[in-house]
Amino acid sequence: MEQRRVDELKEIARNVRIGIIDAVHSASSGHPGGSLSSADIMTYLYFEELNVNPEDPQMADRDRFVLSKGHCSPALYSVLAHRGFFPVEDLKTFRKTTSYLQGHPDKNKVPGVDMSTGSLGQGVSAACGMALAAKLDKSDRRVWALVGDGEAEEGQVWESAMFAAHYNLDNLCYIIDWNGLQIDGAIDDVIGPAPFDTKFASFGWNVLSCDAHDFESIEAAVNAAKDCKGKPTVIIAKSVKGKGVSFMENQASWHGSAPNAEQYAVAINDLKA
Amino acid sequence: MAYNIGDKIATRDAYGATLVEIGNENENLVVLDADLAAATKTGMFKKAHPDRFFDCGIAENNMIGAAVGLALSGKVPFAATFAMFAAGRSYEQVRNSIGYPHANVKIGATHGGITVGEDGATHQCCEDFALMRTVPGMTVICPADAQEARLAVKAAYEMDGPVYLRFGRMAVPVFFDENYKFEIGKGVKLVDGTDVSIIANGVEVEQALIAAEKLKAEGISASVINMATIKPLDTELVIEEAKKCGCIVTVEEHSVIGGLGGAVAEALCEAYPVPVVKVGTEDCFGRSGPAKELLSKFGLDADAIVAKAKAAIALKK
């Protein structure tokens, strides 16, 4: 990737993060930590990889993206808004009674959302079905699912892993946002879902890793995923929860709480620096 | 394809055969199962269309989600497993992954109710109508015989939106002929009466018809309504029967809590209150035994319906 493009993506991701903070601050609720940790991955997918069309969100042969960790809707909404699916200004209506921007993504309300998610472990199964449908249609469209590291504690994630490998869904890629924290604390202290690499490998998956905040690293993993034939790929993306906002970084307490006015000012200042 | 009146066929057999029939003409039909294809009868579809049959293994929750992904990509998936696992184990997947996005998934749940028989309580789901009925936008159907099961599967395929279909394990007589018209959301009057209206579905329709004959012999005139669709309920017909007969007996192979009886009582409480007496399992788990014996043991046979009909009539003012 050319340095100029890296810089452009960084600028987009900066604005995506500002949108995340605007959204959760306006709502006085929401999930900033995981939204910030996954912001670069979603920015990369929507601005570099996915064949989608903001003018025609339901385009038949589009690539699909499933935000299985649906609580990170602020990141998805901000990316979709900046990609042109709806006005960026609407991010400030997030979670409000009259808004279409529900706390967790609703595919029937929000243009560009491919699956309603929020109850953890369920989006991945829908992604499997979408990938299977693409195979039946002999289409080269691909399916990407973003999975939380804590989410991988759900048994259904492993049911889906078994299914995707059995049906050789090489058009399917999970990206695990490995920020190491969940609501109750460090994932290793809560229950210890890791290691992800050997677990997925033993389920018959192609296993890759990347730095979730380095666009060239993300690009290399995404391209390697597309090159793999005969089995699904998981990219274990090492990330920092709360990335980009000084006081939120690596703090489990910012999993699901919104900044007050003073904290909001600091956050925006951090992101604009 | 038509079934001969009097033949004894389980509705699950009609389910499997009808999937093959629809699949022969429609490429978008896909079938998923969770390691029960021989029992749910989707094995018939697997044999006819192996390229569109997907065994998900003993992993029902993922099966529900995979069906959603297929539906959102333009396929019409039928997902099959026992009622216990479809409505019970996977309730939240059905609610959040099928119901909330209103995905065009058809859940074909077999082995509903007490007539599962010898397998006993863990596999006898008598709560599925109640659970599925609470999911917004869900259509809930329990056909009475093979002919109606065939038409219900076809109607579910044709409509856009989620449908829960409950089929039985036990062979039951065919009593609808090839001219029978099935419409989702419409009850069918099988016998017209004036003293009490018996509203039944599934295997209980046969018992209700026998009960009506017994009542007739005692000089009591009973209506028998086949209410295959529990949701949306044919409220108009229920109210009509309540006005004419002044009391209702509901009969289902399901708990008296929240199923057909609950739906009828809810409708009448708001529109035209009359006594409603419910025949169903009495807030209890099932047990092992031959299906027919269990129907008697749990108060779901014709004699039990006769007794409840008399009780309903006695409650009339």
JSON list of N, CA and C in Angstrom, two decimals, chain A residues 62 64 102 104-109 114-116 119 122-130 132-134 136-137 141 156 159-163 166-167, chain B residues 30 32 51-56 58-70 72-75 89 92-98 100-102:
[
{"chain": "A", "resi": 62, "resn": "ARG", "atom": "N", "xyz": [-23.23, -8.01, -3.76]},
{"chain": "A", "resi": 62, "resn": "ARG", "atom": "CA", "xyz": [-22.29, -7.29, -2.89]},
{"chain": "A", "resi": 62, "resn": "ARG", "atom": "C", "xyz": [-21.60, -8.25, -1.93]},
{"chain": "A", "resi": 64, "resn": "ARG", "atom": "N", "xyz": [-20.62, -9.24, 1.86]},
{"chain": "A", "resi": 64, "resn": "ARG", "atom": "CA", "xyz": [-21.40, -9.07, 3.08]},
{"chain": "A", "resi": 64, "resn": "ARG", "atom": "C", "xyz": [-20.45, -8.85, 4.26]},
{"chain": "A", "resi": 102, "resn": "GLN", "atom": "N", "xyz": [-30.30, 2.12, 16.02]},
{"chain": "A", "resi": 102, "resn": "GLN", "atom": "CA", "xyz": [-30.58, 1.37, 17.24]},
{"chain": "A", "resi": 102, "resn": "GLN", "atom": "C", "xyz": [-29.29, 1.07, 18.02]},
{"chain": "A", "resi": 104, "resn": "HIS", "atom": "N", "xyz": [-28.12, -1.67, 18.97]},
{"chain": "A", "resi": 104, "resn": "HIS", "atom": "CA", "xyz": [-27.45, -2.76, 18.26]},
{"chain": "A", "resi": 104, "resn": "HIS", "atom": "C", "xyz": [-28.00, -2.76, 16.83]},
{"chain": "A", "resi": 105, "resn": "PRO", "atom": "N", "xyz": [-27.19, -3.16, 15.85]},
{"chain": "A", "resi": 105, "resn": "PRO", "atom": "CA", "xyz": [-27.56, -2.98, 14.44]},
{"chain": "A", "resi": 105, "resn": "PRO", "atom": "C", "xyz": [-28.85, -3.70, 14.04]},
{"chain": "A", "resi": 106, "resn": "ASP", "atom": "N", "xyz": [-29.71, -2.97, 13.34]},
{"chain": "A", "resi": 106, "resn": "ASP", "atom": "CA", "xyz": [-30.97, -3.51, 12.82]},
{"chain": "A", "resi": 106, "resn": "ASP", "atom": "C", "xyz": [-30.91, -3.40, 11.30]},
{"chain": "A", "resi": 107, "resn": "LYS", "atom": "N", "xyz": [-30.83, -4.55, 10.63]},
{"chain": "A", "resi": 107, "resn": "LYS", "atom": "CA", "xyz": [-30.67, -4.55, 9.18]},
{"chain": "A", "resi": 107, "resn": "LYS", "atom": "C", "xyz": [-31.86, -3.93, 8.45]},
{"chain": "A", "resi": 108, "resn": "ASN", "atom": "N", "xyz": [-33.02, -3.94, 9.09]},
{"chain": "A", "resi": 108, "resn": "ASN", "atom": "CA", "xyz": [-34.20, -3.39, 8.42]},
{"chain": "A", "resi": 108, "resn": "ASN", "atom": "C", "xyz": [-34.36, -1.89, 8.63]},
{"chain": "A", "resi": 109, "resn": "LYS", "atom": "N", "xyz": [-33.53, -1.33, 9.50]},
{"chain": "A", "resi": 109, "resn": "LYS", "atom": "CA", "xyz": [-33.63, 0.11, 9.74]},
{"chain": "A", "resi": 109, "resn": "LYS", "atom": "C", "xyz": [-32.44, 0.89, 9.18]},
{"chain": "A", "resi": 114, "resn": "ASP", "atom": "N", "xyz": [-26.04, -5.61, 7.01]},
{"chain": "A", "resi": 114, "resn": "ASP", "atom": "CA", "xyz": [-26.43, -6.87, 6.38]},
{"chain": "A", "resi": 114, "resn": "ASP", "atom": "C", "xyz": [-27.11, -7.85, 7.32]},
{"chain": "A", "resi": 115, "resn": "MET", "atom": "N", "xyz": [-26.90, -7.70, 8.62]},
{"chain": "A", "resi": 115, "resn": "MET", "atom": "CA", "xyz": [-27.53, -8.64, 9.57]},
{"chain": "A", "resi": 115, "resn": "MET", "atom": "C", "xyz": [-27.76, -7.94, 10.89]},
{"chain": "A", "resi": 116, "resn": "SER", "atom": "N", "xyz": [-28.93, -8.16, 11.46]},
{"chain": "A", "resi": 116, "resn": "SER", "atom": "CA", "xyz": [-29.23, -7.63, 12.79]},
{"chain": "A", "resi": 116, "resn": "SER", "atom": "C", "xyz": [-28.48, -8.48, 13.81]},
{"chain": "A", "resi": 119, "resn": "SER", "atom": "N", "xyz": [-26.98, -10.02, 20.07]},
{"chain": "A", "resi": 119, "resn": "SER", "atom": "CA", "xyz": [-26.90, -11.16, 20.95]},
{"chain": "A", "resi": 119, "resn": "SER", "atom": "C", "xyz": [-25.70, -11.98, 20.50]},
{"chain": "A", "resi": 122, "resn": "GLN", "atom": "N", "xyz": [-24.32, -15.08, 17.55]},
{"chain": "A", "resi": 122, "resn": "GLN", "atom": "CA", "xyz": [-25.33, -15.38, 16.53]},
{"chain": "A", "resi": 122, "resn": "GLN", "atom": "C", "xyz": [-24.97, -14.87, 15.14]},
{"chain": "A", "resi": 123, "resn": "GLY", "atom": "N", "xyz": [-24.29, -13.74, 15.08]},
{"chain": "A", "resi": 123, "resn": "GLY", "atom": "CA", "xyz": [-23.96, -13.18, 13.77]},
{"chain": "A", "resi": 123, "resn": "GLY", "atom": "C", "xyz": [-23.08, -14.10, 12.94]},
{"chain": "A", "resi": 124, "resn": "VAL", "atom": "N", "xyz": [-22.16, -14.79, 13.59]},
{"chain": "A", "resi": 124, "resn": "VAL", "atom": "CA", "xyz": [-21.25, -15.68, 12.86]},
{"chain": "A", "resi": 124, "resn": "VAL", "atom": "C", "xyz": [-22.01, -16.78, 12.12]},
{"chain": "A", "resi": 125, "resn": "SER", "atom": "N", "xyz": [-23.07, -17.28, 12.74]},
{"chain": "A", "resi": 125, "resn": "SER", "atom": "CA", "xyz": [-23.84, -18.33, 12.08]},
{"chain": "A", "resi": 125, "resn": "SER", "atom": "C", "xyz": [-24.54, -17.80, 10.83]},
{"chain": "A", "resi": 126, "resn": "ALA", "atom": "N", "xyz": [-25.06, -16.59, 10.92]},
{"chain": "A", "resi": 126, "resn": "ALA", "atom": "CA", "xyz": [-25.68, -15.98, 9.74]},
{"chain": "A", "resi": 126, "resn": "ALA", "atom": "C", "xyz": [-24.63, -15.77, 8.65]},
{"chain": "A", "resi": 127, "resn": "ALA", "atom": "N", "xyz": [-23.43, -15.38, 9.06]},
{"chain": "A", "resi": 127, "resn": "ALA", "atom": "CA", "xyz": [-22.34, -15.21, 8.09]},
{"chain": "A", "resi": 127, "resn": "ALA", "atom": "C", "xyz": [-22.05, -16.53, 7.38]},
{"chain": "A", "resi": 128, "resn": "CYS", "atom": "N", "xyz": [-22.08, -17.62, 8.12]},
{"chain": "A", "resi": 128, "resn": "CYS", "atom": "CA", "xyz": [-21.88, -18.96, 7.52]},
{"chain": "A", "resi": 128, "resn": "CYS", "atom": "C", "xyz": [-22.95, -19.22, 6.46]},
{"chain": "A", "resi": 129, "resn": "GLY", "atom": "N", "xyz": [-24.19, -18.92, 6.80]},
{"chain": "A", "resi": 129, "resn": "GLY", "atom": "CA", "xyz": [-25.29, -19.13, 5.84]},
{"chain": "A", "resi": 129, "resn": "GLY", "atom": "C", "xyz": [-25.12, -18.28, 4.60]},
{"chain": "A", "resi": 130, "resn": "MET", "atom": "N", "xyz": [-24.66, -17.04, 4.79]},
{"chain": "A", "resi": 130, "resn": "MET", "atom": "CA", "xyz": [-24.43, -16.15, 3.64]},
{"chain": "A", "resi": 130, "resn": "MET", "atom": "C", "xyz": [-23.32, -16.70, 2.74]},
{"chain": "A", "resi": 132, "resn": "LEU", "atom": "N", "xyz": [-22.41, -19.83, 2.48]},
{"chain": "A", "resi": 132, "resn": "LEU", "atom": "CA", "xyz": [-22.93, -21.03, 1.83]},
{"chain": "A", "resi": 132, "resn": "LEU", "atom": "C", "xyz": [-23.81, -20.64, 0.63]},
{"chain": "A", "resi": 133, "resn": "ALA", "atom": "N", "xyz": [-24.63, -19.62, 0.82]},
{"chain": "A", "resi": 133, "resn": "ALA", "atom": "CA", "xyz": [-25.50, -19.16, -0.27]},
{"chain": "A", "resi": 133, "resn": "ALA", "atom": "C", "xyz": [-24.67, -18.68, -1.46]},
{"chain": "A", "resi": 134, "resn": "ALA", "atom": "N", "xyz": [-23.57, -17.98, -1.17]},
{"chain": "A", "resi": 134, "resn": "ALA", "atom": "CA", "xyz": [-22.69, -17.52, -2.26]},
{"chain": "A", "resi": 134, "resn": "ALA", "atom": "C", "xyz": [-22.12, -18.70, -3.04]},
{"chain": "A", "resi": 136, "resn": "LEU", "atom": "N", "xyz": [-23.60, -21.66, -3.31]},
{"chain": "A", "resi": 136, "resn": "LEU", "atom": "CA", "xyz": [-24.72, -22.23, -4.09]},
{"chain": "A", "resi": 136, "resn": "LEU", "atom": "C", "xyz": [-24.97, -21.41, -5.35]},
{"chain": "A", "resi": 137, "resn": "ASP", "atom": "N", "xyz": [-24.81, -20.11, -5.22]},
{"chain": "A", "resi": 137, "resn": "ASP", "atom": "CA", "xyz": [-25.03, -19.20, -6.37]},
{"chain": "A", "resi": 137, "resn": "ASP", "atom": "C", "xyz": [-23.83, -19.14, -7.31]},
{"chain": "A", "resi": 141, "resn": "ARG", "atom": "N", "xyz": [-18.77, -13.43, -4.41]},
{"chain": "A", "resi": 141, "resn": "ARG", "atom": "CA", "xyz": [-18.90, -12.49, -3.29]},
{"chain": "A", "resi": 141, "resn": "ARG", "atom": "C", "xyz": [-18.37, -13.16, -2.02]},
{"chain": "A", "resi": 156, "resn": "GLN", "atom": "N", "xyz": [-21.86, -21.11, 20.45]},
{"chain": "A", "resi": 156, "resn": "GLN", "atom": "CA", "xyz": [-22.34, -21.06, 19.06]},
{"chain": "A", "resi": 156, "resn": "GLN", "atom": "C", "xyz": [-21.23, -20.66, 18.10]},
{"chain": "A", "resi": 159, "resn": "GLU", "atom": "N", "xyz": [-19.76, -23.87, 17.21]},
{"chain": "A", "resi": 159, "resn": "GLU", "atom": "CA", "xyz": [-20.66, -24.60, 16.31]},
{"chain": "A", "resi": 159, "resn": "GLU", "atom": "C", "xyz": [-20.48, -24.08, 14.88]},
{"chain": "A", "resi": 160, "resn": "SER", "atom": "N", "xyz": [-20.41, -22.76, 14.77]},
{"chain": "A", "resi": 160, "resn": "SER", "atom": "CA", "xyz": [-20.27, -22.16, 13.44]},
{"chain": "A", "resi": 160, "resn": "SER", "atom": "C", "xyz": [-18.91, -22.50, 12.83]},
{"chain": "A", "resi": 161, "resn": "ALA", "atom": "N", "xyz": [-17.88, -22.57, 13.67]},
{"chain": "A", "resi": 161, "resn": "ALA", "atom": "CA", "xyz": [-16.53, -22.88, 13.18]},
{"chain": "A", "resi": 161, "resn": "ALA", "atom": "C", "xyz": [-16.50, -24.29, 12.59]},
{"chain": "A", "resi": 162, "resn": "MET", "atom": "N", "xyz": [-17.22, -25.21, 13.26]},
{"chain": "A", "resi": 162, "resn": "MET", "atom": "CA", "xyz": [-17.31, -26.59, 12.78]},
{"chain": "A", "resi": 162, "resn": "MET", "atom": "C", "xyz": [-18.02, -26.63, 11.43]},
{"chain": "A", "resi": 163, "resn": "PHE", "atom": "N", "xyz": [-19.11, -25.86, 11.33]},
{"chain": "A", "resi": 163, "resn": "PHE", "atom": "CA", "xyz": [-19.93, -25.83, 10.12]},
{"chain": "A", "resi": 163, "resn": "PHE", "atom": "C", "xyz": [-19.14, -25.26, 8.94]},
{"chain": "A", "resi": 166, "resn": "HIS", "atom": "N", "xyz": [-16.52, -27.65, 7.73]},
{"chain": "A", "resi": 166, "resn": "HIS", "atom": "CA", "xyz": [-17.10, -28.83, 7.09]},
{"chain": "A", "resi": 166, "resn": "HIS", "atom": "C", "xyz": [-17.56, -28.54, 5.67]},
{"chain": "A", "resi": 167, "resn": "TYR", "atom": "N", "xyz": [-18.11, -27.35, 5.46]},
{"chain": "A", "resi": 167, "resn": "TYR", "atom": "CA", "xyz": [-18.60, -26.99, 4.13]},
{"chain": "A", "resi": 167, "resn": "TYR", "atom": "C", "xyz": [-17.58, -26.19, 3.32]},
{"chain": "B", "resi": 30, "resn": "VAL", "atom": "N", "xyz": [-33.87, -24.73, 0.20]},
{"chain": "B", "resi": 30, "resn": "VAL", "atom": "CA", "xyz": [-32.76, -25.46, 0.80]},
{"chain": "B", "resi": 30, "resn": "VAL", "atom": "C", "xyz": [-33.23, -26.02, 2.15]},
{"chain": "B", "resi": 32, "resn": "LEU", "atom": "N", "xyz": [-32.09, -27.67, 5.98]},
{"chain": "B", "resi": 32, "resn": "LEU", "atom": "CA", "xyz": [-31.05, -27.89, 6.99]},
{"chain": "B", "resi": 32, "resn": "LEU", "atom": "C", "xyz": [-31.61, -28.82, 8.06]},
{"chain": "B", "resi": 51, "resn": "ASP", "atom": "N", "xyz": [-27.51, -31.78, -3.06]},
{"chain": "B", "resi": 51, "resn": "ASP", "atom": "CA", "xyz": [-26.76, -30.53, -3.20]},
{"chain": "B", "resi": 51, "resn": "ASP", "atom": "C", "xyz": [-27.41, -29.37, -2.48]},
{"chain": "B", "resi": 52, "resn": "ARG", "atom": "N", "xyz": [-28.66, -29.55, -2.04]},
{"chain": "B", "resi": 52, "resn": "ARG", "atom": "CA", "xyz": [-29.34, -28.46, -1.34]},
{"chain": "B", "resi": 52, "resn": "ARG", "atom": "C", "xyz": [-29.77, -28.88, 0.07]},
{"chain": "B", "resi": 53, "resn": "PHE", "atom": "N", "xyz": [-29.13, -29.93, 0.57]},
{"chain": "B", "resi": 53, "resn": "PHE", "atom": "CA", "xyz": [-29.40, -30.39, 1.93]},
{"chain": "B", "resi": 53, "resn": "PHE", "atom": "C", "xyz": [-28.14, -30.22, 2.76]},
{"chain": "B", "resi": 54, "resn": "PHE", "atom": "N", "xyz": [-28.27, -29.62, 3.92]},
{"chain": "B", "resi": 54, "resn": "PHE", "atom": "CA", "xyz": [-27.09, -29.34, 4.74]},
{"chain": "B", "resi": 54, "resn": "PHE", "atom": "C", "xyz": [-27.31, -29.84, 6.17]},
{"chain": "B", "resi": 55, "resn": "ASP", "atom": "N", "xyz": [-26.56, -30.88, 6.51]},
{"chain": "B", "resi": 55, "resn": "ASP", "atom": "CA", "xyz": [-26.62, -31.35, 7.88]},
{"chain": "B", "resi": 55, "resn": "ASP", "atom": "C", "xyz": [-25.71, -30.46, 8.73]},
{"chain": "B", "resi": 56, "resn": "CYS", "atom": "N", "xyz": [-26.25, -29.93, 9.78]},
{"chain": "B", "resi": 56, "resn": "CYS", "atom": "CA", "xyz": [-25.50, -29.01, 10.64]},
{"chain": "B", "resi": 56, "resn": "CYS", "atom": "C", "xyz": [-24.91, -29.73, 11.85]},
{"chain": "B", "resi": 58, "resn": "ILE", "atom": "N", "xyz": [-25.20, -31.87, 15.47]},
{"chain": "B", "resi": 58, "resn": "ILE", "atom": "CA", "xyz": [-26.01, -31.62, 16.68]},
{"chain": "B", "resi": 58, "resn": "ILE", "atom": "C", "xyz": [-25.64, -30.24, 17.22]},
{"chain": "B", "resi": 59, "resn": "ALA", "atom": "N", "xyz": [-26.08, -29.24, 16.48]},
{"chain": "B", "resi": 59, "resn": "ALA", "atom": "CA", "xyz": [-25.71, -27.85, 16.77]},
{"chain": "B", "resi": 59, "resn": "ALA", "atom": "C", "xyz": [-26.85, -26.96, 16.25]},
{"chain": "B", "resi": 60, "resn": "GLU", "atom": "N", "xyz": [-27.97, -27.03, 16.97]},
{"chain": "B", "resi": 60, "resn": "GLU", "atom": "CA", "xyz": [-29.20, -26.40, 16.49]},
{"chain": "B", "resi": 60, "resn": "GLU", "atom": "C", "xyz": [-29.09, -24.88, 16.40]},
{"chain": "B", "resi": 61, "resn": "ASN", "atom": "N", "xyz": [-28.38, -24.28, 17.34]},
{"chain": "B", "resi": 61, "resn": "ASN", "atom": "CA", "xyz": [-28.33, -22.82, 17.34]},
{"chain": "B", "resi": 61, "resn": "ASN", "atom": "C", "xyz": [-27.62, -22.29, 16.11]},
{"chain": "B", "resi": 62, "resn": "ASN", "atom": "N", "xyz": [-26.55, -22.95, 15.72]},
{"chain": "B", "resi": 62, "resn": "ASN", "atom": "CA", "xyz": [-25.87, -22.54, 14.49]},
{"chain": "B", "resi": 62, "resn": "ASN", "atom": "C", "xyz": [-26.75, -22.83, 13.28]},
{"chain": "B", "resi": 63, "resn": "MET", "atom": "N", "xyz": [-27.51, -23.90, 13.32]},
{"chain": "B", "resi": 63, "resn": "MET", "atom": "CA", "xyz": [-28.40, -24.21, 12.20]},
{"chain": "B", "resi": 63, "resn": "MET", "atom": "C", "xyz": [-29.40, -23.08, 11.97]},
{"chain": "B", "resi": 64, "resn": "ILE", "atom": "N", "xyz": [-29.97, -22.58, 13.06]},
{"chain": "B", "resi": 64, "resn": "ILE", "atom": "CA", "xyz": [-30.93, -21.48, 12.93]},
{"chain": "B", "resi": 64, "resn": "ILE", "atom": "C", "xyz": [-30.25, -20.27, 12.28]},
{"chain": "B", "resi": 65, "resn": "GLY", "atom": "N", "xyz": [-29.06, -19.94, 12.75]},
{"chain": "B", "resi": 65, "resn": "GLY", "atom": "CA", "xyz": [-28.35, -18.78, 12.21]},
{"chain": "B", "resi": 65, "resn": "GLY", "atom": "C", "xyz": [-27.95, -18.98, 10.75]},
{"chain": "B", "resi": 66, "resn": "ALA", "atom": "N", "xyz": [-27.48, -20.17, 10.42]},
{"chain": "B", "resi": 66, "resn": "ALA", "atom": "CA", "xyz": [-27.09, -20.46, 9.04]},
{"chain": "B", "resi": 66, "resn": "ALA", "atom": "C", "xyz": [-28.30, -20.33, 8.12]},
{"chain": "B", "resi": 67, "resn": "ALA", "atom": "N", "xyz": [-29.46, -20.78, 8.61]},
{"chain": "B", "resi": 67, "resn": "ALA", "atom": "CA", "xyz": [-30.69, -20.65, 7.83]},
{"chain": "B", "resi": 67, "resn": "ALA", "atom": "C", "xyz": [-31.00, -19.18, 7.56]},
{"chain": "B", "resi": 68, "resn": "VAL", "atom": "N", "xyz": [-30.74, -18.34, 8.56]},
{"chain": "B", "resi": 68, "resn": "VAL", "atom": "CA", "xyz": [-30.98, -16.90, 8.39]},
{"chain": "B", "resi": 68, "resn": "VAL", "atom": "C", "xyz": [-30.07, -16.34, 7.29]},
{"chain": "B", "resi": 69, "resn": "GLY", "atom": "N", "xyz": [-28.79, -16.69, 7.34]},
{"chain": "B", "resi": 69, "resn": "GLY", "atom": "CA", "xyz": [-27.86, -16.20, 6.32]},
{"chain": "B", "resi": 69, "resn": "GLY", "atom": "C", "xyz": [-28.28, -16.63, 4.91]},
{"chain": "B", "resi": 70, "resn": "LEU", "atom": "N", "xyz": [-28.78, -17.85, 4.79]},
{"chain": "B", "resi": 70, "resn": "LEU", "atom": "CA", "xyz": [-29.28, -18.33, 3.50]},
{"chain": "B", "resi": 70, "resn": "LEU", "atom": "C", "xyz": [-30.51, -17.54, 3.08]},
{"chain": "B", "resi": 72, "resn": "LEU", "atom": "N", "xyz": [-31.36, -14.50, 3.96]},
{"chain": "B", "resi": 72, "resn": "LEU", "atom": "CA", "xyz": [-31.00, -13.11, 3.61]},
{"chain": "B", "resi": 72, "resn": "LEU", "atom": "C", "xyz": [-30.27, -13.04, 2.28]},
{"chain": "B", "resi": 73, "resn": "SER", "atom": "N", "xyz": [-29.91, -14.21, 1.75]},
{"chain": "B", "resi": 73, "resn": "SER", "atom": "CA", "xyz": [-29.25, -14.26, 0.44]},
{"chain": "B", "resi": 73, "resn": "SER", "atom": "C", "xyz": [-30.20, -14.81, -0.63]},
{"chain": "B", "resi": 74, "resn": "GLY", "atom": "N", "xyz": [-31.49, -14.83, -0.34]},
{"chain": "B", "resi": 74, "resn": "GLY", "atom": "CA", "xyz": [-32.48, -15.17, -1.36]},
{"chain": "B", "resi": 74, "resn": "GLY", "atom": "C", "xyz": [-32.94, -16.61, -1.40]},
{"chain": "B", "resi": 75, "resn": "LYS", "atom": "N", "xyz": [-32.41, -17.45, -0.51]},
{"chain": "B", "resi": 75, "resn": "LYS", "atom": "CA", "xyz": [-32.87, -18.84, -0.47]},
{"chain": "B", "resi": 75, "resn": "LYS", "atom": "C", "xyz": [-34.11, -18.92, 0.43]},
{"chain": "B", "resi": 89, "resn": "ARG", "atom": "N", "xyz": [-34.44, -25.11, 22.90]},
{"chain": "B", "resi": 89, "resn": "ARG", "atom": "CA", "xyz": [-33.01, -24.78, 22.94]},
{"chain": "B", "resi": 89, "resn": "ARG", "atom": "C", "xyz": [-32.70, -23.51, 22.16]},
{"chain": "B", "resi": 92, "resn": "GLU", "atom": "N", "xyz": [-33.87, -18.28, 21.68]},
{"chain": "B", "resi": 92, "resn": "GLU", "atom": "CA", "xyz": [-33.31, -16.94, 21.53]},
{"chain": "B", "resi": 92, "resn": "GLU", "atom": "C", "xyz": [-32.75, -16.71, 20.14]},
{"chain": "B", "resi": 93, "resn": "GLN", "atom": "N", "xyz": [-32.22, -17.76, 19.52]},
{"chain": "B", "resi": 93, "resn": "GLN", "atom": "CA", "xyz": [-31.78, -17.62, 18.13]},
{"chain": "B", "resi": 93, "resn": "GLN", "atom": "C", "xyz": [-32.99, -17.37, 17.23]},
{"chain": "B", "resi": 94, "resn": "VAL", "atom": "N", "xyz": [-34.09, -18.06, 17.52]},
{"chain": "B", "resi": 94, "resn": "VAL", "atom": "CA", "xyz": [-35.30, -17.83, 16.72]},
{"chain": "B", "resi": 94, "resn": "VAL", "atom": "C", "xyz": [-35.78, -16.40, 16.92]},
{"chain": "B", "resi": 95, "resn": "ARG", "atom": "N", "xyz": [-35.76, -15.95, 18.15]},
{"chain": "B", "resi": 95, "resn": "ARG", "atom": "CA", "xyz": [-36.24, -14.58, 18.41]},
{"chain": "B", "resi": 95, "resn": "ARG", "atom": "C", "xyz": [-35.35, -13.51, 17.77]},
{"chain": "B", "resi": 96, "resn": "ASN", "atom": "N", "xyz": [-34.05, -13.61, 18.07]},
{"chain": "B", "resi": 96, "resn": "ASN", "atom": "CA", "xyz": [-33.16, -12.52, 17.66]},
{"chain": "B", "resi": 96, "resn": "ASN", "atom": "C", "xyz": [-32.62, -12.65, 16.23]},
{"chain": "B", "resi": 97, "resn": "SER", "atom": "N", "xyz": [-32.35, -13.87, 15.78]},
{"chain": "B", "resi": 97, "resn": "SER", "atom": "CA", "xyz": [-31.75, -14.01, 14.44]},
{"chain": "B", "resi": 97, "resn": "SER", "atom": "C", "xyz": [-32.81, -14.18, 13.35]},
{"chain": "B", "resi": 98, "resn": "ILE", "atom": "N", "xyz": [-33.94, -14.83, 13.68]},
{"chain": "B", "resi": 98, "resn": "ILE", "atom": "CA", "xyz": [-35.02, -14.96, 12.68]},
{"chain": "B", "resi": 98, "resn": "ILE", "atom": "C", "xyz": [-36.06, -13.87, 12.86]},
{"chain": "B", "resi": 100, "resn": "TYR", "atom": "N", "xyz": [-36.32, -10.95, 14.77]},
{"chain": "B", "resi": 100, "resn": "TYR", "atom": "CA", "xyz": [-36.02, -9.50, 14.73]},
{"chain": "B", "resi": 100, "resn": "TYR", "atom": "C", "xyz": [-35.76, -8.99, 13.31]},
{"chain": "B", "resi": 101, "resn": "PRO", "atom": "N", "xyz": [-34.91, -9.68, 12.53]},
{"chain": "B", "resi": 101, "resn": "PRO", "atom": "CA", "xyz": [-34.79, -9.23, 11.13]},
{"chain": "B", "resi": 101, "resn": "PRO", "atom": "C", "xyz": [-35.94, -9.69, 10.24]},
{"chain": "B", "resi": 102, "resn": "HIS", "atom": "N", "xyz": [-36.89, -10.42, 10.79]},
{"chain": "B", "resi": 102, "resn": "HIS", "atom": "CA", "xyz": [-38.03, -10.96, 10.03]},
{"chain": "B", "resi": 102, "resn": "HIS", "atom": "C", "xyz": [-37.51, -11.75, 8.83]}
]
